[in-house]
PDB file of C-alpha atoms and ligand atoms in Angstrom:
ATOM      1  CA  MET A   1      -0.104   0.019  -0.080  1.00  0.00           C
ATOM      2  CA  GLU A   2       1.540   3.340  -0.920  1.00  0.00           C
ATOM      3  CA  VAL A   3       0.986   6.313   1.215  1.00  0.00           C
ATOM      4  CA  LEU A   4       0.864   9.406  -0.653  1.00  0.00           C
ATOM      5  CA  GLU A   5       1.292  12.820   1.190  1.00  0.00           C
ATOM      6  CA  THR A   6       1.411  15.192  -1.722  1.00  0.00           C
ATOM      7  CA  ARG A   7      -0.584  16.058  -4.913  1.00  0.00           C
ATOM      8  CA  ALA A   8       2.510  15.433  -7.045  1.00  0.00           C
ATOM      9  CA  ALA A   9       2.982  11.783  -5.617  1.00  0.00           C
ATOM     10  CA  LEU A  10      -0.730  11.146  -6.120  1.00  0.00           C
ATOM     11  CA  ARG A  11      -0.656  12.332  -9.780  1.00  0.00           C
ATOM     12  CA  SER A  12       2.276   9.863 -10.347  1.00  0.00           C
ATOM     13  CA  TRP A  13       0.489   7.102  -8.743  1.00  0.00           C
ATOM     14  CA  ARG A  14      -2.635   7.756 -10.673  1.00  0.00           C
ATOM     15  CA  ALA A  15      -0.754   7.781 -14.065  1.00  0.00           C
ATOM     16  CA  LYS A  16       0.882   4.468 -13.561  1.00  0.00           C
ATOM     17  CA  VAL A  17      -2.526   2.528 -12.671  1.00  0.00           C
ATOM     18  CA  HIS A  18      -4.491   1.341 -15.527  1.00  0.00           C
ATOM     19  CA  GLY A  19      -8.117  -0.156 -15.189  1.00  0.00           C
ATOM     20  CA  ALA A  20     -11.056   0.961 -12.819  1.00  0.00           C
ATOM     21  CA  VAL A  21      -9.946   3.135  -9.781  1.00  0.00           C
ATOM     22  CA  GLY A  22     -12.258   3.047  -6.764  1.00  0.00           C
ATOM     23  CA  PHE A  23     -12.011   5.979  -4.696  1.00  0.00           C
ATOM     24  CA  VAL A  24     -13.217   6.292  -0.747  1.00  0.00           C
ATOM     25  CA  PRO A  25     -13.031   9.878   0.605  1.00  0.00           C
ATOM     26  CA  THR A  26     -12.976   9.879   4.506  1.00  0.00           C
ATOM     27  CA  MET A  27     -11.813  11.923   7.363  1.00  0.00           C
ATOM     28  CA  GLY A  28     -10.291   9.281   9.148  1.00  0.00           C
ATOM     29  CA  ALA A  29     -10.991   7.633  12.557  1.00  0.00           C
ATOM     30  CA  LEU A  30     -12.153   4.688  10.599  1.00  0.00           C
ATOM     31  CA  HIS A  31     -14.806   2.400  11.693  1.00  0.00           C
ATOM     32  CA  GLU A  32     -16.752  -0.402  10.040  1.00  0.00           C
ATOM     33  CA  GLY A  33     -18.874   1.957   8.137  1.00  0.00           C
ATOM     34  CA  HIS A  34     -16.065   3.520   6.392  1.00  0.00           C
ATOM     35  CA  LEU A  35     -14.526  -0.089   5.812  1.00  0.00           C
ATOM     36  CA  SER A  36     -17.788  -1.250   4.111  1.00  0.00           C
ATOM     37  CA  LEU A  37     -17.065   1.494   1.556  1.00  0.00           C
ATOM     38  CA  VAL A  38     -13.496   0.211   1.164  1.00  0.00           C
ATOM     39  CA  ARG A  39     -14.759  -3.336   0.768  1.00  0.00           C
ATOM     40  CA  GLN A  40     -17.179  -2.545  -1.882  1.00  0.00           C
ATOM     41  CA  SER A  41     -14.657  -0.538  -3.858  1.00  0.00           C
ATOM     42  CA  LEU A  42     -12.310  -3.458  -3.613  1.00  0.00           C
ATOM     43  CA  ALA A  43     -14.754  -5.994  -4.810  1.00  0.00           C
ATOM     44  CA  ASP A  44     -15.629  -3.465  -7.672  1.00  0.00           C
ATOM     45  CA  ASN A  45     -12.418  -2.194  -8.935  1.00  0.00           C
ATOM     46  CA  PRO A  46      -8.654  -3.599  -9.500  1.00  0.00           C
ATOM     47  CA  TRP A  47      -7.522  -0.456  -7.764  1.00  0.00           C
ATOM     48  CA  THR A  48      -8.842   1.355  -4.608  1.00  0.00           C
ATOM     49  CA  ILE A  49      -7.502   4.566  -3.140  1.00  0.00           C
ATOM     50  CA  VAL A  50      -8.673   6.167   0.191  1.00  0.00           C
ATOM     51  CA  SER A  51      -8.140   9.674   1.313  1.00  0.00           C
ATOM     52  CA  ILE A  52      -7.923  10.542   4.748  1.00  0.00           C
ATOM     53  CA  PHE A  53      -8.248  14.441   5.334  1.00  0.00           C
ATOM     54  CA  VAL A  54      -9.747  16.398   8.125  1.00  0.00           C
ATOM     55  CA  ASN A  55     -11.175  18.894   6.030  1.00  0.00           C
ATOM     56  CA  PRO A  56     -11.198  22.239   7.489  1.00  0.00           C
ATOM     57  CA  ARG A  57     -13.408  23.865   5.232  1.00  0.00           C
ATOM     58  CA  GLN A  58     -16.346  22.100   6.283  1.00  0.00           C
ATOM     59  CA  PHE A  59     -16.451  22.746   9.639  1.00  0.00           C
ATOM     60  CA  GLY A  60     -17.845  25.912  11.243  1.00  0.00           C
ATOM     61  CA  PRO A  61     -15.751  28.299  13.772  1.00  0.00           C
ATOM     62  CA  ASN A  62     -17.464  26.780  16.690  1.00  0.00           C
ATOM     63  CA  GLU A  63     -17.466  23.009  15.534  1.00  0.00           C
ATOM     64  CA  ASP A  64     -15.143  20.415  16.397  1.00  0.00           C
ATOM     65  CA  TYR A  65     -12.394  20.490  13.830  1.00  0.00           C
ATOM     66  CA  HIS A  66      -9.588  20.553  16.557  1.00  0.00           C
ATOM     67  CA  ARG A  67     -10.843  17.801  18.519  1.00  0.00           C
ATOM     68  CA  TYR A  68     -11.992  15.530  15.696  1.00  0.00           C
ATOM     69  CA  PRO A  69     -10.650  12.285  16.307  1.00  0.00           C
ATOM     70  CA  ARG A  70      -7.101  11.597  14.233  1.00  0.00           C
ATOM     71  CA  THR A  71      -6.079   8.001  14.449  1.00  0.00           C
ATOM     72  CA  LEU A  72      -3.779   7.792  11.305  1.00  0.00           C
ATOM     73  CA  GLU A  73      -1.727   4.813  12.358  1.00  0.00           C
ATOM     74  CA  THR A  74      -4.458   2.503  13.088  1.00  0.00           C
ATOM     75  CA  ASP A  75      -6.198   3.620   9.993  1.00  0.00           C
ATOM     76  CA  LEU A  76      -3.155   3.016   7.734  1.00  0.00           C
ATOM     77  CA  ARG A  77      -3.132  -0.689   9.423  1.00  0.00           C
ATOM     78  CA  LEU A  78      -6.697  -1.359   8.777  1.00  0.00           C
ATOM     79  CA  LEU A  79      -6.534  -0.329   5.200  1.00  0.00           C
ATOM     80  CA  ARG A  80      -3.281  -2.072   4.686  1.00  0.00           C
ATOM     81  CA  ASN A  81      -4.907  -5.120   6.136  1.00  0.00           C
ATOM     82  CA  LEU A  82      -7.824  -5.018   3.601  1.00  0.00           C
ATOM     83  CA  GLY A  83      -5.466  -4.700   0.582  1.00  0.00           C
ATOM     84  CA  VAL A  84      -6.131  -1.055  -0.466  1.00  0.00           C
ATOM     85  CA  SER A  85      -3.801   0.179  -3.242  1.00  0.00           C
ATOM     86  CA  ALA A  86      -2.861   3.627  -2.095  1.00  0.00           C
ATOM     87  CA  VAL A  87      -3.920   6.223   0.623  1.00  0.00           C
ATOM     88  CA  PHE A  88      -3.799   9.978   0.008  1.00  0.00           C
ATOM     89  CA  VAL A  89      -2.807  11.849   3.574  1.00  0.00           C
ATOM     90  CA  PRO A  90      -2.364  15.321   2.418  1.00  0.00           C
ATOM     91  CA  SER A  91      -1.548  18.352   4.816  1.00  0.00           C
ATOM     92  CA  GLU A  92      -3.761  21.373   4.802  1.00  0.00           C
ATOM     93  CA  GLU A  93      -1.148  23.428   2.862  1.00  0.00           C
ATOM     94  CA  GLU A  94      -1.352  20.804   0.033  1.00  0.00           C
ATOM     95  CA  MET A  95      -4.978  21.311  -0.190  1.00  0.00           C
ATOM     96  CA  TYR A  96      -5.313  24.834   0.112  1.00  0.00           C
ATOM     97  CA  SER A  97      -3.603  28.019  -0.007  1.00  0.00           C
ATOM     98  CA  LEU A  98      -4.498  31.451   1.735  1.00  0.00           C
ATOM     99  CA  GLU A  99      -5.074  33.135  -1.681  1.00  0.00           C
ATOM    100  CA  ASP A 100      -7.835  30.421  -2.537  1.00  0.00           C
ATOM    101  CA  GLU A 101     -10.990  32.143  -3.856  1.00  0.00           C
ATOM    102  CA  VAL A 102     -13.184  29.393  -5.367  1.00  0.00           C
ATOM    103  CA  TYR A 103     -16.202  28.061  -3.779  1.00  0.00           C
ATOM    104  CA  ILE A 104     -18.818  26.195  -5.520  1.00  0.00           C
ATOM    105  CA  THR A 105     -22.327  26.202  -3.974  1.00  0.00           C
ATOM    106  CA  LEU A 106     -25.375  24.186  -4.704  1.00  0.00           C
ATOM    107  CA  THR A 107     -28.328  26.726  -4.548  1.00  0.00           C
ATOM    108  CA  ARG A 108     -30.884  24.261  -3.034  1.00  0.00           C
ATOM    109  CA  LEU A 109     -29.598  20.890  -1.832  1.00  0.00           C
ATOM    110  CA  SER A 110     -26.807  22.331   0.117  1.00  0.00           C
ATOM    111  CA  ARG A 111     -29.286  24.896   2.049  1.00  0.00           C
ATOM    112  CA  LEU A 112     -31.641  22.313   3.372  1.00  0.00           C
ATOM    113  CA  TRP A 113     -31.650  20.530   6.602  1.00  0.00           C
ATOM    114  CA  CYS A 114     -27.974  20.267   8.035  1.00  0.00           C
ATOM    115  CA  GLY A 115     -27.085  22.910   5.546  1.00  0.00           C
ATOM    116  CA  GLY A 116     -29.514  25.200   7.360  1.00  0.00           C
ATOM    117  CA  TYR A 117     -27.666  24.466  10.640  1.00  0.00           C
ATOM    118  CA  ARG A 118     -24.034  24.284   9.501  1.00  0.00           C
ATOM    119  CA  LEU A 119     -23.724  27.081   7.331  1.00  0.00           C
ATOM    120  CA  GLY A 120     -21.278  26.588   4.520  1.00  0.00           C
ATOM    121  CA  HIS A 121     -20.314  23.014   5.467  1.00  0.00           C
ATOM    122  CA  PHE A 122     -21.455  21.454   2.105  1.00  0.00           C
ATOM    123  CA  ASP A 123     -19.697  24.227   0.174  1.00  0.00           C
ATOM    124  CA  GLY A 124     -16.548  22.938   2.219  1.00  0.00           C
ATOM    125  CA  VAL A 125     -17.637  19.428   1.371  1.00  0.00           C
ATOM    126  CA  VAL A 126     -18.207  20.060  -2.458  1.00  0.00           C
ATOM    127  CA  LEU A 127     -14.864  22.120  -2.707  1.00  0.00           C
ATOM    128  CA  VAL A 128     -12.648  19.429  -1.179  1.00  0.00           C
ATOM    129  CA  LEU A 129     -14.308  16.592  -3.395  1.00  0.00           C
ATOM    130  CA  THR A 130     -13.920  18.680  -6.348  1.00  0.00           C
ATOM    131  CA  LYS A 131     -10.141  18.937  -5.711  1.00  0.00           C
ATOM    132  CA  LEU A 132      -9.962  15.220  -4.692  1.00  0.00           C
ATOM    133  CA  PHE A 133     -11.983  14.010  -7.645  1.00  0.00           C
ATOM    134  CA  HIS A 134      -9.479  15.897 -10.061  1.00  0.00           C
ATOM    135  CA  LEU A 135      -6.482  14.552  -8.451  1.00  0.00           C
ATOM    136  CA  THR A 136      -7.673  10.969  -8.050  1.00  0.00           C
ATOM    137  CA  ALA A 137      -9.741  10.767 -11.291  1.00  0.00           C
ATOM    138  CA  PRO A 138     -11.529   7.729 -10.300  1.00  0.00           C
ATOM    139  CA  THR A 139     -13.932   5.337 -12.089  1.00  0.00           C
ATOM    140  CA  ARG A 140     -16.134   4.935  -9.073  1.00  0.00           C
ATOM    141  CA  ALA A 141     -16.412   7.147  -5.635  1.00  0.00           C
ATOM    142  CA  TYR A 142     -17.965   5.593  -2.828  1.00  0.00           C
ATOM    143  CA  PHE A 143     -20.327   7.289  -0.273  1.00  0.00           C
ATOM    144  CA  GLY A 144     -22.268   6.302   2.608  1.00  0.00           C
ATOM    145  CA  GLU A 145     -26.078   6.624   2.873  1.00  0.00           C
ATOM    146  CA  LYS A 146     -25.386   7.571   6.857  1.00  0.00           C
ATOM    147  CA  ASP A 147     -24.941  11.303   5.260  1.00  0.00           C
ATOM    148  CA  PHE A 148     -27.898  11.197   3.151  1.00  0.00           C
ATOM    149  CA  GLN A 149     -27.916  14.698   2.178  1.00  0.00           C
ATOM    150  CA  GLN A 150     -24.153  14.584   1.418  1.00  0.00           C
ATOM    151  CA  LEU A 151     -24.661  11.622  -1.009  1.00  0.00           C
ATOM    152  CA  ARG A 152     -27.295  13.567  -2.903  1.00  0.00           C
ATOM    153  CA  ILE A 153     -25.100  16.740  -3.090  1.00  0.00           C
ATOM    154  CA  VAL A 154     -22.209  14.493  -4.510  1.00  0.00           C
ATOM    155  CA  GLU A 155     -24.489  12.929  -6.927  1.00  0.00           C
ATOM    156  CA  LYS A 156     -25.776  16.127  -8.145  1.00  0.00           C
ATOM    157  CA  MET A 157     -22.311  17.978  -8.100  1.00  0.00           C
ATOM    158  CA  VAL A 158     -20.792  14.969 -10.452  1.00  0.00           C
ATOM    159  CA  GLU A 159     -24.022  15.191 -12.776  1.00  0.00           C
ATOM    160  CA  GLU A 160     -23.944  18.963 -13.148  1.00  0.00           C
ATOM    161  CA  LEU A 161     -20.121  19.368 -13.277  1.00  0.00           C
ATOM    162  CA  PHE A 162     -19.696  16.573 -15.896  1.00  0.00           C
ATOM    163  CA  PHE A 163     -17.370  14.553 -13.587  1.00  0.00           C
ATOM    164  CA  PRO A 164     -17.040  11.096 -15.373  1.00  0.00           C
ATOM    165  CA  ILE A 165     -17.394   9.242 -12.082  1.00  0.00           C
ATOM    166  CA  GLU A 166     -19.970   6.629 -10.874  1.00  0.00           C
ATOM    167  CA  VAL A 167     -21.177   7.659  -7.473  1.00  0.00           C
ATOM    168  CA  VAL A 168     -21.714   4.254  -5.566  1.00  0.00           C
ATOM    169  CA  ARG A 169     -24.279   4.339  -2.536  1.00  0.00           C
ATOM    170  CA  VAL A 170     -23.469   2.115   0.244  1.00  0.00           C
ATOM    171  CA  PRO A 171     -25.943   1.256   2.986  1.00  0.00           C
ATOM    172  CA  THR A 172     -25.476   2.613   6.633  1.00  0.00           C
ATOM    173  CA  VAL A 173     -23.461   0.340   8.806  1.00  0.00           C
ATOM    174  CA  ARG A 174     -24.975   0.291  12.474  1.00  0.00           C
ATOM    175  CA  GLU A 175     -24.052  -0.971  15.856  1.00  0.00           C
ATOM    176  CA  PRO A 176     -26.037  -3.872  17.107  1.00  0.00           C
ATOM    177  CA  ASP A 177     -28.321  -1.700  19.035  1.00  0.00           C
ATOM    178  CA  GLY A 178     -29.231   0.310  15.889  1.00  0.00           C
ATOM    179  CA  LEU A 179     -26.847   3.226  16.416  1.00  0.00           C
ATOM    180  CA  ALA A 180     -25.264   4.634  13.008  1.00  0.00           C
ATOM    181  CA  MET A 181     -21.464   4.033  13.381  1.00  0.00           C
ATOM    182  CA  SER A 182     -19.845   7.487  13.308  1.00  0.00           C
ATOM    183  CA  SER A 183     -16.546   8.801  14.221  1.00  0.00           C
ATOM    184  CA  ARG A 184     -18.299  11.376  16.802  1.00  0.00           C
ATOM    185  CA  ASN A 185     -19.824   8.567  18.553  1.00  0.00           C
ATOM    186  CA  THR A 186     -16.280   8.191  20.472  1.00  0.00           C
ATOM    187  CA  TYR A 187     -17.307  11.770  22.118  1.00  0.00           C
ATOM    188  CA  LEU A 188     -19.887  10.162  23.993  1.00  0.00           C
ATOM    189  CA  SER A 189     -19.958   8.953  27.522  1.00  0.00           C
ATOM    190  CA  PRO A 190     -21.320   5.337  28.162  1.00  0.00           C
ATOM    191  CA  ARG A 191     -24.445   6.761  29.243  1.00  0.00           C
ATOM    192  CA  GLY A 192     -24.723   9.225  26.261  1.00  0.00           C
ATOM    193  CA  ARG A 193     -23.692   6.113  23.944  1.00  0.00           C
ATOM    194  CA  ALA A 194     -26.680   4.262  25.454  1.00  0.00           C
ATOM    195  CA  GLN A 195     -29.164   7.231  24.716  1.00  0.00           C
ATOM    196  CA  ALA A 196     -27.648   7.815  21.197  1.00  0.00           C
ATOM    197  CA  VAL A 197     -29.611   4.980  19.847  1.00  0.00           C
ATOM    198  CA  ALA A 198     -32.707   7.336  20.218  1.00  0.00           C
ATOM    199  CA  LEU A 199     -32.275   8.680  16.575  1.00  0.00           C
ATOM    200  CA  TYR A 200     -32.579   5.502  15.268  1.00  0.00           C
ATOM    201  CA  LYS A 201     -35.443   4.304  17.568  1.00  0.00           C
ATOM    202  CA  THR A 202     -37.308   7.589  16.471  1.00  0.00           C
ATOM    203  CA  LEU A 203     -36.922   6.892  12.831  1.00  0.00           C
ATOM    204  CA  GLN A 204     -38.183   3.189  13.441  1.00  0.00           C
ATOM    205  CA  TYR A 205     -41.082   4.495  15.318  1.00  0.00           C
ATOM    206  CA  ILE A 206     -42.153   6.671  12.471  1.00  0.00           C
ATOM    207  CA  GLN A 207     -41.978   3.425   9.989  1.00  0.00           C
ATOM    208  CA  THR A 208     -44.065   1.680  12.281  1.00  0.00           C
ATOM    209  CA  LEU A 209     -46.729   4.265  12.055  1.00  0.00           C
ATOM    210  CA  VAL A 210     -46.687   4.662   8.286  1.00  0.00           C
ATOM    211  CA  PRO A 211     -49.359   2.107   7.476  1.00  0.00           C
ATOM    212  CA  THR A 212     -51.958   3.834   9.544  1.00  0.00           C
ATOM    213  CA  CYS A 213     -51.168   7.624   9.210  1.00  0.00           C
ATOM    214  CA  PRO A 214     -50.403   8.990   5.630  1.00  0.00           C
ATOM    215  CA  LEU A 215     -49.874  12.605   6.762  1.00  0.00           C
ATOM    216  CA  ALA A 216     -46.277  13.571   7.352  1.00  0.00           C
ATOM    217  CA  GLN A 217     -47.050  16.306   9.611  1.00  0.00           C
ATOM    218  CA  ASP A 218     -48.646  13.687  12.017  1.00  0.00           C
ATOM    219  CA  LEU A 219     -46.047  11.065  11.831  1.00  0.00           C
ATOM    220  CA  LEU A 220     -43.533  13.925  12.777  1.00  0.00           C
ATOM    221  CA  ALA A 221     -45.350  14.950  15.610  1.00  0.00           C
ATOM    222  CA  GLU A 222     -45.491  11.390  16.820  1.00  0.00           C
ATOM    223  CA  GLY A 223     -41.948  11.019  16.282  1.00  0.00           C
ATOM    224  CA  ARG A 224     -41.079  14.327  18.351  1.00  0.00           C
ATOM    225  CA  ALA A 225     -43.506  13.123  21.070  1.00  0.00           C
ATOM    226  CA  TYR A 226     -41.805   9.666  21.084  1.00  0.00           C
ATOM    227  CA  LEU A 227     -38.512  11.247  21.448  1.00  0.00           C
ATOM    228  CA  SER A 228     -39.018  13.685  24.140  1.00  0.00           C
ATOM    229  CA  GLU A 229     -40.965  11.177  26.291  1.00  0.00           C
ATOM    230  CA  ASN A 230     -38.274   8.508  25.957  1.00  0.00           C
ATOM    231  CA  TYR A 231     -35.206  10.376  25.616  1.00  0.00           C
ATOM    232  CA  PRO A 232     -36.091  13.936  27.441  1.00  0.00           C
ATOM    233  CA  GLU A 233     -32.215  14.578  27.411  1.00  0.00           C
ATOM    234  CA  ILE A 234     -31.657  14.588  23.763  1.00  0.00           C
ATOM    235  CA  LYS A 235     -32.017  17.870  21.883  1.00  0.00           C
ATOM    236  CA  LEU A 236     -33.781  17.659  18.516  1.00  0.00           C
ATOM    237  CA  GLU A 237     -32.380  19.733  15.650  1.00  0.00           C
ATOM    238  CA  TYR A 238     -34.801  18.671  12.963  1.00  0.00           C
ATOM    239  CA  LEU A 239     -36.906  15.585  12.079  1.00  0.00           C
ATOM    240  CA  ALA A 240     -38.023  15.560   8.631  1.00  0.00           C
ATOM    241  CA  ILE A 241     -39.740  13.293   5.842  1.00  0.00           C
ATOM    242  CA  VAL A 242     -38.588  14.117   2.358  1.00  0.00           C
ATOM    243  CA  ASP A 243     -38.490  12.935  -1.237  1.00  0.00           C
ATOM    244  CA  GLU A 244     -35.314  10.974  -1.641  1.00  0.00           C
ATOM    245  CA  TYR A 245     -34.320  13.091  -4.922  1.00  0.00           C
ATOM    246  CA  SER A 246     -34.901  16.611  -4.069  1.00  0.00           C
ATOM    247  CA  LEU A 247     -34.733  16.359  -0.191  1.00  0.00           C
ATOM    248  CA  GLN A 248     -37.870  18.580  -0.075  1.00  0.00           C
ATOM    249  CA  PRO A 249     -40.328  18.062   2.715  1.00  0.00           C
ATOM    250  CA  ILE A 250     -43.410  16.004   1.388  1.00  0.00           C
ATOM    251  CA  GLU A 251     -46.834  16.357   2.829  1.00  0.00           C
ATOM    252  CA  HIS A 252     -48.859  13.135   1.856  1.00  0.00           C
ATOM    253  CA  LEU A 253     -46.943   9.840   1.849  1.00  0.00           C
ATOM    254  CA  ARG A 254     -47.666   7.588  -1.271  1.00  0.00           C
ATOM    255  CA  GLN A 255     -46.315   4.342  -2.261  1.00  0.00           C
ATOM    256  CA  SER A 256     -45.234   5.868  -5.622  1.00  0.00           C
ATOM    257  CA  LEU A 257     -42.807   8.369  -4.033  1.00  0.00           C
ATOM    258  CA  LYS A 258     -39.140   7.546  -2.619  1.00  0.00           C
ATOM    259  CA  LEU A 259     -39.189   8.694   0.716  1.00  0.00           C
ATOM    260  CA  ARG A 260     -36.325   9.282   3.431  1.00  0.00           C
ATOM    261  CA  ALA A 261     -36.997  10.361   6.895  1.00  0.00           C
ATOM    262  CA  LEU A 262     -34.003  12.329   8.364  1.00  0.00           C
ATOM    263  CA  ILE A 263     -33.205  13.093  11.942  1.00  0.00           C
ATOM    264  CA  ALA A 264     -30.322  15.293  13.586  1.00  0.00           C
ATOM    265  CA  ALA A 265     -30.078  15.631  17.378  1.00  0.00           C
ATOM    266  CA  TYR A 266     -27.486  16.519  19.974  1.00  0.00           C
ATOM    267  CA  VAL A 267     -26.772  13.913  22.518  1.00  0.00           C
ATOM    268  CA  GLU A 268     -24.560  15.470  25.453  1.00  0.00           C
ATOM    269  CA  GLY A 269     -23.870  18.355  23.223  1.00  0.00           C
ATOM    270  CA  VAL A 270     -22.533  16.144  20.323  1.00  0.00           C
ATOM    271  CA  ARG A 271     -24.298  16.472  16.844  1.00  0.00           C
ATOM    272  CA  LEU A 272     -25.509  13.156  15.322  1.00  0.00           C
ATOM    273  CA  ILE A 273     -27.385  12.570  12.320  1.00  0.00           C
ATOM    274  CA  ASP A 274     -29.244   9.290  10.867  1.00  0.00           C
ATOM    275  CA  ASN A 275     -31.850   8.627   8.084  1.00  0.00           C
ATOM    276  CA  ILE A 276     -33.721   5.749   6.784  1.00  0.00           C
ATOM    277  CA  PRO A 277     -35.596   4.869   3.691  1.00  0.00           C
ATOM    278  CA  LEU A 278     -39.379   5.054   4.396  1.00  0.00           C
ATOM    279  CA  VAL A 279     -41.461   2.335   3.200  1.00  0.00           C
ATOM    280  CA  VAL A 280     -45.043   2.849   2.253  1.00  0.00           C
ATOM    281  CA  PRO A 281     -47.285  -0.223   1.948  1.00  0.00           C
ATOM    282  CA  ASP A 282     -49.290  -0.785  -1.294  1.00  0.00           C
ATOM    283  CA  GLU A 283     -52.630   1.117  -0.845  1.00  0.00           C
ATOM    284  CA  SER A 284     -54.427  -1.758  -2.823  1.00  0.00           C
ATOM    285  CA  SER A 285     -53.204  -4.555  -0.485  1.00  0.00           C
TER     286      SER A 285
HETATM  287  P1  AMP B   1     -16.532  10.778   7.084  1.00  0.00           P
HETATM  288  O1  AMP B   1     -15.121  10.223   7.412  1.00  0.00           O
HETATM  289  O2  AMP B   1     -17.231  10.844   8.396  1.00  0.00           O
HETATM  290  O3  AMP B   1     -16.186  12.003   5.911  1.00  0.00           O
HETATM  291  O4  AMP B   1     -17.059   9.591   6.162  1.00  0.00           O
HETATM  292  C1  AMP B   1     -16.504   9.062   5.322  1.00  0.00           C
HETATM  293  C2  AMP B   1     -17.413   8.324   4.227  1.00  0.00           C
HETATM  294  O5  AMP B   1     -17.900   7.151   5.165  1.00  0.00           O
HETATM  295  C3  AMP B   1     -18.675   9.050   3.856  1.00  0.00           C
HETATM  296  O6  AMP B   1     -18.899   8.625   2.537  1.00  0.00           O
HETATM  297  C4  AMP B   1     -19.873   8.599   4.893  1.00  0.00           C
HETATM  298  O7  AMP B   1     -20.931   8.741   4.593  1.00  0.00           O
HETATM  299  C5  AMP B   1     -19.466   7.211   5.168  1.00  0.00           C
HETATM  300  N1  AMP B   1     -19.960   6.738   6.307  1.00  0.00           N
HETATM  301  C6  AMP B   1     -19.608   7.169   7.764  1.00  0.00           C
HETATM  302  N2  AMP B   1     -20.552   6.386   8.555  1.00  0.00           N
HETATM  303  C7  AMP B   1     -20.989   5.381   7.917  1.00  0.00           C
HETATM  304  C8  AMP B   1     -21.671   4.299   8.423  1.00  0.00           C
HETATM  305  N3  AMP B   1     -22.037   4.010   9.599  1.00  0.00           N
HETATM  306  N4  AMP B   1     -22.232   3.720   7.626  1.00  0.00           N
HETATM  307  C9  AMP B   1     -22.036   3.753   5.970  1.00  0.00           C
HETATM  308  N5  AMP B   1     -21.114   4.789   5.660  1.00  0.00           N
HETATM  309  C10 AMP B   1     -20.536   5.505   6.540  1.00  0.00           C
END
């Protein structure tokens, strides 16, 4: 496994590999969620490259950029054991300069949900991915459904900016109790960790009500009540039922729509997100 620290080293690695290249961008502190993306890429492509870069541009001034977990040695060992071809671990200076001016903004998708609370977050994501896509020139790029809004934004930017890249969706990997794996789960105390399953439980609760309740606003009210009754210490940021493509909220659930339920909430001051596809039963059955 080659460990590449500079753009020049990455470009020369890229120039010498032929055949399909799978790319898995990450911020490190790798867990089974990340590794499932890597395994999918290894299965699909003769070459797999992973990037590990805690991207300062996607963190707000009061967010956790400085305390974000950094576990490079362990990450490299995990990737080497899986059989990854190369890892790109650039410094901040390698990716950005103080004179930089370019940002790319999505006018709708970036402003909804997480984008409304983490101002500029998705602009930072799109910027770093544009740079990384140019440098790695992958055939396929792998993204987790765990960050569903990010996934839709990546699909849209690839489509509109004509990147010749296939975006591959990978399902969310969960802990045995249902909590979506996340590098930020490590911030939680054992008590907070036990409570964090509330996000998934709320989404599941909404799913159980879908067959009897076709109105999104009623489902969301039930979901909010479930959360506050069972997990009073958790601070809800948003709970939404959206069209999977546009991420716009919907009012009436119909089987013909592809729907997602999205949630963001604070557990012990740690911001966590989750989502599930909502299945609407066949109206005729
Ligand atoms: P991050 O390191 O948080 O930027 O995540 C890198 C990639 O891993 C993104 O495409 C995430 O959506 C994906 N990812 C993170 N957690 C999970 C998970 N629990 N299941 C599946 N994919 C995940």
